[in-house]
Amino acid sequence: MMTQGPNSAVATHHSPLRGIFSVLRTHTCGELTIENVGQTATLCGWVDTIRDFGGVTFIDLRDRYGRTQVVFNPDSNAQVLAEAGKLKNEYVIKIIGTVRPRPDGQTNKKLATGEIEFVVTDLEILNECKTPPFVPGQKEVPGEDLRLKHRYLDLRREKMLQTLQLRSRIIKTMRDYCADKNFIDIETPILGRSTPEGARDYLVPSRVFKGKFYALPQSPQIYKQIMMIAGYDRYIQVARCFRDEDLRADRQPEFTQLDLEMSFVDSDDVIGMIDGMMQRLAKDLLGLDLQLPLPRLTYDEAMTRFGHDAPDLRFGMEIVDCTDLASTCGFGVFKSTADAGKFVRGVNAKGAAPKYSRKRIDELTNMVKDDFGAKGLAWFRCEEDGSLFSPIAKFFSEDELAELKSRFDAQPGDLLLMIADTWEISCKGLYSIRKRMGVELELFDPKAMHFSWIVEFPMFEKGDDSQQWSAMHHPFTAPRDQDLAKLDGDAGKTRAKAYDLVINGYEAGGGTIRIHDSSIQQKVFGLLGLDEESAQERFGFLLDALKYGAPPHGGIALGIDRVVMLFAGLDNIRDCIAFPKTQKAYDMLTEAPNVVETLQLDDLGIGISEDAKIAETTVED
RNA sequence: GGCGCUGUAGCUCAAUUGGUUAGAGUCCCGGACUGUCGAUCCGGAGGUUGCGGGUUCGAGUCCCGUCAGCGUCGCCA
């Protein structure tokens, strides 16, 4: 530590600078308080705001730790005051001075350092700053493209700093929790092998093996299973994953997950382990006490009640089925839908009637039509006298209307919205209506946090255009013990040892118990249309490994970016990532992806097709 | 790939049914000021309304195309 020099105050073990010898500064900008009055210190930081009175100048000096008011005045040093006139926004400076209390009545309660000010005796400009396109302290948040292009400025904003600090603490807490439980942190390869299942891979060409490619991992799935076979019975990794699919507000092409695998466990063990982790995270980072175990909902229940496998459980507005009523009513659309074995279901938007004009209902109608292919959206408004008003009310008898009212628990002011269609379309349409109206009607406290598990997912699903089963999670997912018999002939009803962690309507993580029995694995491959040869071709290395003493094992992956987003109360994942990409997976800061030298391509034996060259030229124009 | 929203000064936004010289705040430049903390006051600069085409006597505003950012559907084992 410093024992010499012009500073009477030196970094203590409480200081953010503890243990780091610094010749440039003795304290951070968030550190000096009334305790330090009279001491000499050296600060470094960025010029945040300048208040120049001609005779005296105030500057807020900013760094990661906070802000300190710095005073330049002629009493202390007239020459330095003149120098201070050259300062502009975001200059980087080093100042030496003394700490003194602020005059009576002039403390700033908004600052941790607000009781003192720093009187400068010496100023050194370490670096100037061009006039920035925006300043970190400005009230309005600049457009996102500008923020991404000048990310080094954007990251200086308080909100970004807070979010990334929260992210760091979340990851540390996750790691500490796992370390306490004897997990071992293992890094798995980034350059791996493409396994053409699931998402599109990002490919990396090989120079040595011309014409062959590595793939960036979509998840370390196979490696972590192999670690279990190797006997490392509790593994974690903060793993970067890559998926070349289109982006969303909650989806980036590269993202980070807490990847975790355990041996000699069943679903409840993994769920219980994560329950404890969430309890600790909620307590340590949000001050919330979570009751354990976290609530669990089966997949079927979630779809029936909310139309989605990651429902937002911060509010009700559950789906009501009235297919039976529809089959007897006089409304042709409803009746024919019910007769065709499809569904008539709806939701009650409590108190929405006065707020939802015909125009806004039309917007909802267009949404379910355009996005999900629903044929329409029926609605009933519950009037002051308790009667149901609707353009289609005339097709219903008094009794039928009364039954509708009772089934939806309709009170005056409520708006009932119904979709008559396939199970899938009614789920999607009503889910999106519920999600949207939940926000618009403020049906929940935006600060509330709701954690839950969705369990017992189907093993298989069928694609739109094929009768072939595909794995809902991945082909190594184990069926529930009591469903093993269903693999023969009743595969659609097989439920998996799969579990998703849902926070506020977002899938925050998902995992499964894996198959460790090769006869079951063969059966599952068979149902997925994979013969032994092609299974061997794709996953041979894993199938081989499973034959050398694989213990029962399973795990989970938590989307760290999403967890940060939810804990920070944000609605977009880019604000939780230091250097995110745009919706087109473009990095505006570094301008990646970009062209490479022809020589590099030659080295790899790669040529660019004429079509791609034409497309590229068009983009540049 | 589809649908939708947005694009106006460095930044954040405004501009009536298509109608005079496209405005405000902020930032920037110059000046004043010894207690501010979103300092204040005075003066000034700053625009090919994303780009290209069209309709019109006249387009920031309407139409077509295109580019970019965002949202969403498909997609994401």
XYZ file of C-alpha atoms (C1' of nucleotides) in Angstrom:
698
model
C 0.000 0.000 0.000
C 1.002 3.591 -0.412
C 3.145 4.949 2.320
C 4.616 7.947 0.565
C 3.572 10.730 -1.750
C 1.361 13.740 -1.467
C -1.615 11.899 -0.092
C -2.398 11.786 3.574
C -5.363 9.522 2.891
C -4.625 6.093 1.509
C -6.783 3.207 0.397
C -7.896 1.088 3.344
C -9.013 -2.499 3.185
C -12.576 -1.184 3.001
C -11.806 0.782 -0.120
C -12.857 -0.374 -3.569
C -9.184 0.066 -4.414
C -8.062 -2.278 -1.649
C -5.100 -4.403 -2.493
C -4.457 -2.654 -5.769
C -1.467 -0.388 -5.754
C -2.246 2.711 -7.726
C 0.115 5.541 -8.402
C -2.630 7.495 -10.122
C -5.364 7.617 -7.483
C -5.890 7.051 -3.795
C -9.692 6.900 -3.763
C -12.632 6.326 -6.046
C -15.277 8.935 -6.803
C -17.834 7.219 -4.608
C -15.783 6.880 -1.507
C -14.968 10.133 0.235
C -17.310 11.114 3.037
C -17.463 13.350 6.050
C -15.028 10.862 7.682
C -12.304 12.001 5.300
C -12.560 15.730 5.964
C -9.156 17.362 6.133
C -7.418 14.609 4.224
C -5.491 15.007 1.011
C -6.376 12.610 -1.780
C -5.997 11.978 -5.483
C -8.992 11.164 -7.682
C -9.266 10.095 -11.298
C -12.408 10.018 -13.380
C -14.583 11.446 -16.085
C -15.989 14.978 -16.104
C -19.711 14.416 -15.647
C -21.179 17.906 -15.365
C -19.594 21.339 -15.281
C -21.079 24.319 -13.460
C -18.965 27.362 -14.214
C -19.676 30.587 -12.267
C -16.737 32.551 -13.580
C -15.167 32.889 -10.190
C -15.801 29.351 -8.987
C -16.327 26.174 -10.939
C -17.946 22.927 -9.819
C -17.427 19.644 -11.527
C -19.006 16.297 -10.788
C -16.248 13.763 -11.272
C -17.538 10.305 -12.109
C -16.208 6.791 -12.114
C -17.710 3.321 -11.663
C -18.101 3.893 -7.941
C -19.947 7.181 -7.884
C -19.635 10.919 -8.194
C -17.819 13.506 -6.158
C -18.307 17.259 -6.346
C -15.038 18.919 -7.175
C -14.478 22.639 -6.547
C -12.068 24.887 -8.372
C -11.788 28.326 -6.818
C -9.305 31.185 -6.829
C -8.727 30.976 -3.075
C -7.165 27.542 -3.337
C -5.433 27.833 -6.683
C -6.145 30.516 -9.306
C -3.997 28.841 -11.938
C -5.860 25.564 -11.594
C -9.155 27.442 -11.877
C -7.990 28.827 -15.207
C -6.981 25.319 -16.320
C -10.404 24.059 -15.324
C -11.881 26.368 -17.942
C -10.547 23.996 -20.599
C -12.496 21.029 -19.261
C -15.394 19.625 -21.236
C -17.800 16.733 -20.929
C -16.188 13.310 -20.542
C -12.619 14.518 -20.273
C -10.534 12.152 -18.177
C -8.704 13.965 -15.398
C -6.568 13.393 -12.349
C -6.903 15.810 -9.452
C -5.130 16.253 -6.166
C -6.884 18.143 -3.415
C -8.393 18.092 0.015
C -11.701 16.946 1.388
C -13.836 19.497 3.196
C -17.425 19.594 4.379
C -19.891 21.468 2.226
C -21.232 24.757 3.552
C -24.414 24.600 5.651
C -27.514 23.759 3.664
C -25.611 22.732 0.589
C -25.324 19.014 1.022
C -26.611 16.894 -1.832
C -28.668 14.025 -0.490
C -28.704 12.336 -3.881
C -24.984 11.619 -3.663
C -23.255 9.230 -1.288
C -20.459 11.806 -1.249
C -22.955 14.664 -0.942
C -21.778 15.889 2.430
C -18.294 16.760 1.244
C -16.595 18.461 -1.639
C -13.135 18.083 -3.049
C -11.059 21.266 -3.301
C -8.559 20.963 -6.099
C -4.949 22.056 -5.771
C -3.610 20.265 -8.815
C -5.273 19.268 -12.107
C -3.963 17.027 -14.842
C -5.923 16.302 -17.987
C -5.215 12.644 -18.699
C -7.192 12.618 -21.901
C -9.554 14.830 -23.828
C -12.856 13.683 -25.303
C -14.380 14.572 -28.639
C -17.818 16.129 -28.349
C -19.812 12.938 -27.758
C -23.005 12.174 -29.726
C -24.721 11.827 -26.374
C -23.632 12.248 -22.789
C -24.112 9.423 -20.291
C -25.971 11.636 -17.843
C -28.588 12.993 -20.212
C -32.215 12.510 -19.315
C -33.401 11.037 -22.615
C -32.143 7.590 -23.545
C -30.669 7.828 -27.059
C -31.862 5.609 -29.890
C -30.683 2.050 -29.580
C -28.658 1.997 -32.790
C -26.688 5.006 -31.583
C -26.161 3.407 -28.188
C -24.849 0.227 -29.778
C -22.550 2.068 -32.138
C -21.031 4.070 -29.282
C -21.325 1.339 -26.700
C -18.368 2.694 -24.678
C -20.458 5.811 -24.013
C -23.660 3.888 -23.420
C -21.962 1.639 -20.879
C -21.099 4.760 -18.875
C -24.818 5.304 -18.257
C -25.888 4.607 -14.698
C -28.554 2.113 -15.749
C -26.151 0.037 -17.835
C -23.601 0.057 -15.059
C -26.182 -1.110 -12.526
C -27.424 -3.859 -14.801
C -23.968 -5.241 -15.527
C -23.075 -5.095 -11.845
C -26.266 -7.001 -11.071
C -25.326 -9.517 -13.743
C -21.928 -10.008 -12.179
C -23.450 -10.545 -8.738
C -26.037 -12.994 -10.074
C -23.353 -15.095 -11.734
C -21.184 -14.972 -8.612
C -24.108 -16.042 -6.433
C -24.954 -18.920 -8.779
C -21.343 -20.067 -8.772
C -20.983 -19.745 -5.009
C -24.195 -21.685 -4.449
C -22.979 -24.496 -6.684
C -19.477 -24.451 -5.242
C -21.001 -24.872 -1.760
C -22.678 -27.993 -3.068
C -19.459 -29.447 -4.396
C -19.997 -28.731 -8.069
C -16.984 -28.649 -10.329
C -16.633 -25.951 -12.950
C -15.511 -27.390 -16.289
C -14.981 -25.623 -19.588
C -16.153 -27.437 -22.705
C -15.085 -26.700 -26.281
C -16.361 -23.818 -28.350
C -15.161 -25.524 -31.513
C -17.273 -28.631 -31.685
C -19.142 -30.804 -34.062
C -22.391 -29.998 -35.812
C -25.277 -32.186 -34.748
C -28.014 -31.286 -37.215
C -30.908 -31.190 -34.786
C -32.584 -28.136 -33.384
C -31.341 -24.694 -34.245
C -29.077 -23.721 -37.115
C -25.411 -23.897 -36.246
C -22.807 -21.221 -36.562
C -20.068 -22.886 -38.551
C -16.319 -22.355 -38.441
C -14.314 -23.647 -41.396
C -11.277 -25.765 -40.767
C -7.991 -24.842 -42.449
C -6.409 -28.229 -41.901
C -9.435 -30.251 -42.962
C -10.486 -28.295 -46.024
C -14.183 -28.456 -46.677
C -14.932 -29.477 -43.112
C -16.422 -27.349 -40.382
C -16.590 -26.979 -36.673
C -19.866 -25.827 -35.171
C -20.172 -23.445 -32.234
C -22.122 -25.101 -29.419
C -25.871 -24.544 -29.158
C -25.341 -25.846 -25.647
C -22.703 -28.025 -23.995
C -25.304 -30.771 -23.736
C -23.281 -33.696 -24.997
C -20.074 -32.717 -23.232
C -21.753 -32.437 -19.889
C -23.358 -35.836 -20.279
C -19.932 -37.236 -21.040
C -18.600 -35.587 -17.881
C -21.229 -37.556 -15.951
C -20.129 -40.768 -17.587
C -16.603 -39.835 -16.580
C -17.751 -39.648 -12.978
C -17.677 -35.879 -12.380
C -21.037 -36.145 -10.698
C -21.771 -32.448 -10.255
C -20.767 -30.156 -13.092
C -21.458 -26.505 -13.790
C -20.320 -24.074 -16.403
C -21.165 -20.511 -17.252
C -21.391 -21.422 -20.896
C -21.640 -19.299 -23.995
C -24.063 -20.785 -26.506
C -24.745 -19.955 -30.136
C -27.858 -20.358 -32.259
C -28.209 -18.993 -35.756
C -31.916 -18.210 -35.604
C -33.851 -14.973 -35.884
C -33.708 -12.712 -32.859
C -36.331 -11.422 -30.438
C -36.430 -9.035 -27.520
C -35.466 -11.955 -25.272
C -33.196 -13.801 -27.695
C -29.633 -13.181 -28.886
C -27.590 -15.303 -31.290
C -24.972 -15.813 -28.611
C -26.104 -16.038 -25.037
C -24.922 -17.276 -21.692
C -26.390 -20.074 -19.669
C -25.629 -21.622 -16.338
C -25.208 -25.158 -17.534
C -25.488 -27.816 -14.873
C -25.556 -31.607 -14.701
C -25.829 -34.074 -11.822
C -25.481 -37.833 -11.504
C -27.619 -40.250 -9.471
C -30.537 -37.842 -9.484
C -34.130 -37.690 -10.605
C -36.261 -34.669 -11.573
C -37.024 -33.667 -7.993
C -33.339 -33.483 -7.114
C -32.554 -31.054 -9.904
C -35.679 -29.010 -9.278
C -34.949 -28.884 -5.552
C -31.397 -27.792 -6.203
C -32.547 -24.925 -8.419
C -35.333 -24.043 -5.963
C -32.611 -23.352 -3.422
C -30.588 -21.366 -5.910
C -33.563 -19.169 -6.784
C -34.340 -18.646 -3.118
C -30.793 -17.459 -2.528
C -30.735 -15.246 -5.606
C -34.077 -13.672 -4.715
C -32.958 -13.092 -1.146
C -29.482 -11.783 -1.844
C -30.259 -9.631 -4.877
C -33.863 -8.546 -4.445
C -34.453 -9.004 -0.732
C -37.365 -11.328 -1.483
C -38.240 -14.390 0.567
C -39.290 -17.229 -1.722
C -41.437 -19.985 -0.275
C -40.139 -23.400 -1.267
C -40.885 -25.597 -2.994
C -41.655 -23.335 -5.940
C -45.097 -24.066 -7.384
C -45.298 -26.694 -10.116
C -47.751 -26.959 -12.951
C -47.956 -29.779 -15.446
C -47.599 -28.949 -19.103
C -51.179 -30.038 -19.773
C -52.490 -27.849 -16.984
C -50.504 -24.858 -18.225
C -51.831 -25.247 -21.757
C -55.402 -25.750 -20.561
C -55.423 -22.822 -18.158
C -53.076 -20.394 -19.897
C -52.510 -21.629 -23.431
C -48.740 -21.641 -23.086
C -45.942 -23.637 -21.501
C -44.412 -20.567 -19.867
C -47.403 -18.668 -18.486
C -47.119 -15.439 -16.565
C -48.601 -16.406 -13.214
C -48.520 -12.922 -11.737
C -52.196 -12.607 -12.671
C -55.253 -14.727 -13.357
C -57.395 -14.292 -16.471
C -57.429 -18.018 -17.055
C -58.832 -19.674 -20.138
C -62.421 -20.905 -19.906
C -63.609 -23.756 -22.107
C -67.141 -23.522 -23.488
C -66.946 -26.010 -26.332
C -69.871 -27.949 -24.860
C -72.055 -24.834 -24.833
C -70.990 -24.003 -28.379
C -72.101 -27.370 -29.674
C -75.706 -26.647 -28.728
C -75.936 -22.931 -29.493
C -77.368 -21.310 -32.580
C -74.188 -19.566 -33.674
C -72.976 -21.455 -36.740
C -69.281 -20.736 -36.339
C -69.227 -21.969 -32.756
C -71.385 -24.977 -33.439
C -69.447 -26.179 -36.473
C -66.160 -25.706 -34.626
C -67.396 -27.764 -31.718
C -68.897 -30.412 -34.014
C -65.554 -30.691 -35.824
C -63.876 -31.671 -32.577
C -62.170 -28.316 -32.220
C -62.474 -25.910 -29.314
C -64.320 -22.792 -28.279
C -62.429 -21.147 -25.449
C -62.131 -17.670 -24.088
C -60.883 -15.363 -21.397
C -62.565 -12.787 -19.205
C -60.748 -9.464 -19.304
C -61.964 -8.049 -16.007
C -63.060 -4.430 -16.244
C -61.840 -4.114 -19.829
C -65.149 -3.224 -21.465
C -65.005 0.559 -20.894
C -61.373 0.684 -22.042
C -61.748 -1.444 -25.144
C -63.569 0.289 -27.967
C -64.569 -1.565 -31.115
C -61.330 -0.325 -32.638
C -59.169 -1.823 -29.917
C -61.091 -5.092 -30.088
C -60.461 -5.057 -33.834
C -56.748 -4.723 -33.100
C -56.891 -7.812 -30.936
C -58.868 -9.591 -33.657
C -56.271 -8.708 -36.259
C -53.508 -9.877 -33.971
C -54.956 -13.362 -33.549
C -55.818 -13.527 -37.247
C -52.509 -12.279 -38.609
C -50.193 -13.922 -36.123
C -51.857 -17.265 -35.546
C -54.350 -17.759 -38.350
C -57.433 -17.579 -36.156
C -60.600 -16.984 -38.122
C -61.898 -14.361 -35.741
C -62.420 -13.200 -32.216
C -65.873 -13.270 -30.641
C -66.631 -10.900 -27.813
C -69.284 -10.260 -25.197
C -69.516 -7.152 -23.080
C -71.104 -7.359 -19.660
C -73.361 -4.315 -19.298
C -74.259 -2.340 -16.177
C -77.471 -4.350 -15.761
C -75.501 -7.568 -15.937
C -76.692 -8.528 -19.420
C -74.276 -9.704 -22.087
C -74.049 -7.513 -25.165
C -72.526 -8.846 -28.359
C -73.132 -8.823 -32.103
C -73.597 -12.568 -31.794
C -75.692 -12.549 -28.630
C -78.857 -13.040 -30.713
C -77.714 -16.560 -31.557
C -77.789 -17.568 -27.906
C -80.778 -18.381 -25.729
C -81.305 -16.685 -22.381
C -80.168 -19.833 -20.634
C -77.049 -20.094 -22.738
C -76.134 -16.479 -22.052
C -76.686 -17.043 -18.347
C -74.429 -20.089 -18.468
C -71.721 -18.145 -20.318
C -71.942 -15.413 -17.725
C -71.623 -17.786 -14.875
C -68.842 -19.830 -16.414
C -66.728 -16.728 -17.077
C -67.836 -15.135 -13.805
C -68.747 -12.042 -15.851
C -69.407 -8.880 -13.852
C -70.521 -5.510 -15.238
C -67.597 -3.945 -17.130
C -66.007 -7.253 -18.068
C -65.111 -8.157 -21.621
C -65.237 -11.794 -22.740
C -63.063 -12.738 -25.700
C -63.426 -16.096 -27.406
C -61.678 -18.026 -30.106
C -63.255 -20.949 -31.928
C -60.531 -22.975 -33.565
C -58.061 -25.812 -33.165
C -56.546 -26.455 -29.761
C -53.268 -24.967 -30.906
C -54.704 -21.767 -32.368
C -56.967 -21.181 -29.376
C -53.955 -21.626 -27.091
C -51.740 -19.246 -29.001
C -54.420 -16.647 -29.605
C -55.733 -16.566 -26.049
C -52.213 -16.647 -24.626
C -51.190 -13.586 -26.610
C -54.430 -11.775 -25.744
C -53.913 -12.566 -22.078
C -50.304 -11.465 -22.191
C -51.069 -8.204 -23.943
C -54.124 -7.296 -21.874
C -52.340 -8.219 -18.660
C -49.980 -5.359 -19.367
C -52.537 -2.948 -20.803
C -55.002 -3.484 -17.948
C -52.200 -3.470 -15.359
C -53.373 -6.760 -13.928
C -50.171 -7.292 -11.973
C -47.578 -5.398 -10.003
C -44.717 -4.827 -12.451
C -42.254 -5.298 -9.601
C -43.684 -8.667 -8.565
C -41.622 -11.777 -9.231
C -43.259 -15.141 -9.778
C -41.225 -18.339 -10.002
C -42.719 -21.650 -11.028
C -41.962 -24.964 -12.682
C -43.682 -26.473 -15.661
C -43.237 -30.236 -15.541
C -44.258 -33.396 -17.363
C -43.742 -32.169 -20.885
C -44.712 -34.503 -23.717
C -41.813 -36.532 -25.029
C -42.808 -35.980 -28.640
C -44.608 -33.540 -30.866
C -45.555 -33.621 -34.498
C -44.474 -31.047 -37.032
C -47.060 -29.189 -39.102
C -46.273 -30.860 -42.362
C -45.281 -34.322 -41.235
C -46.629 -37.245 -39.330
C -43.172 -37.897 -37.936
C -42.579 -37.511 -34.232
C -39.894 -35.085 -33.191
C -38.374 -34.644 -29.766
C -39.949 -31.814 -27.820
C -36.784 -31.248 -25.836
C -33.970 -33.352 -27.236
C -33.587 -37.010 -28.188
C -31.798 -37.961 -24.962
C -34.686 -36.968 -22.708
C -35.922 -39.758 -20.459
C -39.610 -40.686 -20.328
C -41.303 -40.890 -16.952
C -40.949 -44.349 -15.446
C -44.722 -44.895 -15.430
C -44.886 -43.948 -19.138
C -42.296 -46.417 -20.416
C -44.980 -48.752 -21.717
C -46.527 -45.942 -23.760
C -43.450 -45.762 -25.954
C -44.932 -48.810 -27.661
C -47.965 -47.552 -29.530
C -49.008 -44.532 -27.476
C -45.969 -42.310 -27.891
C -47.962 -39.086 -28.081
C -49.078 -39.564 -24.511
C -45.628 -40.239 -23.126
C -44.549 -37.619 -20.667
C -40.915 -36.760 -20.128
C -38.766 -36.151 -17.097
C -38.530 -32.555 -18.245
C -38.917 -29.331 -16.322
C -38.830 -25.663 -17.226
C -38.263 -22.839 -14.785
C -40.653 -19.982 -15.552
C -40.253 -16.480 -14.163
C -42.909 -13.877 -14.921
C -43.934 -15.601 -18.118
C -40.434 -16.166 -19.440
C -38.745 -19.514 -19.809
C -35.734 -18.876 -17.597
C -34.370 -22.381 -17.870
C -35.113 -25.918 -18.819
C -33.738 -29.344 -18.255
C -34.358 -33.050 -18.269
C -33.267 -36.329 -16.841
C -31.386 -38.114 -19.603
C -31.764 -41.637 -20.878
C -28.928 -43.805 -19.594
C -30.374 -47.098 -20.787
C -29.420 -47.903 -24.342
C -32.506 -50.001 -25.084
C -34.771 -47.078 -24.203
C -32.555 -44.782 -26.209
C -32.879 -47.056 -29.236
C -36.647 -47.087 -28.842
C -36.774 -43.278 -28.705
C -34.551 -42.982 -31.757
C -36.887 -45.362 -33.526
C -39.889 -43.192 -32.731
C -37.980 -40.161 -34.003
C -37.372 -41.989 -37.281
C -33.682 -42.452 -36.657
C -32.424 -45.885 -37.580
C -29.446 -47.301 -35.780
C -27.074 -46.359 -38.556
C -28.009 -42.689 -38.750
C -28.170 -42.388 -34.964
C -24.681 -43.813 -34.840
C -23.622 -41.390 -37.561
C -24.872 -38.346 -35.644
C -24.387 -39.206 -31.982
C -22.181 -42.260 -32.123
C -19.623 -40.833 -29.744
C -22.302 -40.258 -27.098
C -24.020 -43.596 -27.669
C -20.675 -45.328 -27.364
C -19.885 -43.440 -24.192
C -23.259 -44.402 -22.711
C -22.221 -48.049 -23.011
C -19.211 -47.576 -20.732
C -20.872 -47.229 -17.366
C -23.187 -44.228 -17.617
C -24.829 -43.326 -14.314
C -28.397 -42.037 -14.165
C -28.033 -38.311 -14.704
C -29.828 -35.127 -15.572
C -29.477 -31.415 -15.402
C -30.671 -28.027 -16.443
C -29.566 -24.859 -18.181
C -30.585 -21.439 -16.911
C -30.612 -18.502 -19.308
C -28.440 -16.051 -17.447
C -29.244 -13.120 -19.729
C -32.949 -13.667 -19.137
C -32.535 -14.081 -15.395
C -30.653 -10.779 -15.305
C -33.335 -9.153 -17.427
C -36.064 -10.312 -15.057
C -34.172 -9.444 -11.889
C -33.384 -6.009 -13.322
C -37.008 -5.467 -14.333
C -36.066 -4.938 -17.968
C -37.992 -6.104 -21.007
C -35.114 -6.599 -23.389
C -32.129 -8.835 -23.206
C -29.754 -6.507 -25.042
C -29.648 -4.177 -22.064
C -28.285 -7.053 -19.970
C -25.394 -7.833 -22.302
C -22.341 -5.625 -22.618
C -21.987 -6.035 -26.365
C -25.223 -7.307 -27.891
C -26.158 -7.682 -31.530
C -29.024 -6.135 -33.449
C -32.062 -8.005 -34.710
C -30.061 -8.969 -37.792
C -27.274 -10.352 -35.571
C -25.048 -7.434 -36.522
C -22.532 -5.907 -34.154
C -22.807 -2.160 -34.714
C -19.704 -1.428 -32.660
C -17.216 -3.638 -34.475
C -19.254 -4.009 -37.683
C -19.238 -7.789 -37.542
C -19.839 -9.862 -39.536
C -17.625 -8.466 -42.253
C -15.731 -9.421 -45.367
C -12.366 -11.148 -45.018
C -9.252 -11.146 -47.168
C -9.368 -13.392 -50.207
C -6.160 -14.931 -48.904
C -7.933 -16.055 -45.755
C -10.638 -17.695 -47.851
C -8.070 -19.360 -50.085
C -6.388 -20.771 -46.989
C -9.693 -22.364 -46.032
C -10.528 -23.518 -49.522
C -13.670 -21.401 -49.486
C -15.162 -19.378 -52.329
C -18.080 -16.952 -52.261
C -20.879 -17.766 -54.686
C -21.881 -15.196 -57.318
C -25.345 -14.880 -55.773
C -23.855 -13.975 -52.419
C -21.549 -11.411 -54.022
C -24.482 -9.723 -55.755
C -26.449 -9.608 -52.507
C -23.467 -8.102 -50.732
C -23.058 -5.365 -53.348
C -26.713 -4.489 -53.002
C -26.362 -4.110 -49.253
C -23.415 -1.769 -49.607
C -25.328 0.441 -52.034
C -39.339 -15.071 -45.369
C -44.427 -12.522 -43.628
C -46.911 -8.532 -40.841
C -46.475 -3.967 -38.057
C -44.112 0.532 -35.850
C -40.253 4.120 -36.295
C -36.671 7.215 -39.246
C -37.049 15.455 -39.140
C -30.613 19.765 -36.221
C -24.954 16.128 -32.796
C -29.103 14.216 -29.144
C -34.578 13.869 -27.548
C -38.857 15.366 -29.912
C -42.803 18.894 -32.477
C -44.825 20.571 -37.176
C -53.560 21.093 -38.082
C -57.055 18.532 -43.937
C -50.817 18.285 -48.309
C -49.816 25.072 -48.030
C -45.381 30.985 -46.346
C -38.676 30.942 -44.497
C -39.418 23.032 -40.929
C -39.741 24.735 -34.682
C -38.574 23.643 -29.212
C -35.412 21.745 -25.404
C -30.626 20.006 -25.015
C -25.655 19.681 -26.926
C -21.969 22.817 -29.469
C -19.478 27.965 -30.209
C -18.915 33.127 -28.052
C -19.992 36.355 -23.790
C -21.576 37.462 -18.378
C -21.545 35.627 -13.451
C -17.833 33.425 -6.444
C -22.025 28.357 -4.114
C -24.072 25.385 -7.914
C -25.638 20.347 -8.154
C -30.645 19.149 -14.748
C -26.808 26.176 -12.532
C -28.704 30.773 -14.610
C -28.741 34.891 -18.164
C -27.438 37.076 -23.238
C -25.932 36.128 -28.328
C -24.741 32.653 -32.344
C -24.138 28.427 -35.357
C -26.489 24.017 -36.653
C -31.473 20.628 -41.619
C -30.708 17.436 -49.096
C -36.914 15.658 -43.219
C -32.754 7.812 -44.059
C -32.177 6.956 -49.555
C -34.490 6.603 -54.718
C -38.703 7.336 -57.615
C -43.925 8.924 -58.290
C -48.719 11.857 -57.634
C -49.594 17.288 -57.142
C -49.623 24.206 -58.695
C -47.283 22.675 -54.023
C -44.906 16.733 -50.237
C -41.667 16.139 -43.686
C -47.028 14.838 -44.486
C -49.988 10.818 -49.832
C -48.257 6.349 -53.127
C -44.318 2.709 -54.782
C -39.485 0.808 -53.971
C -35.259 0.450 -50.859
C -32.028 0.721 -46.386
C -31.650 0.770 -41.075
C -33.448 0.117 -35.930
C -37.279 -2.054 -33.046
C -41.680 -5.388 -32.077
C -43.965 -9.823 -33.648
C -45.276 -14.582 -36.560
C -42.624 -18.507 -38.773
C -38.116 -20.284 -36.498
C -35.499 -21.146 -31.694
C -33.992 -30.163 -30.412
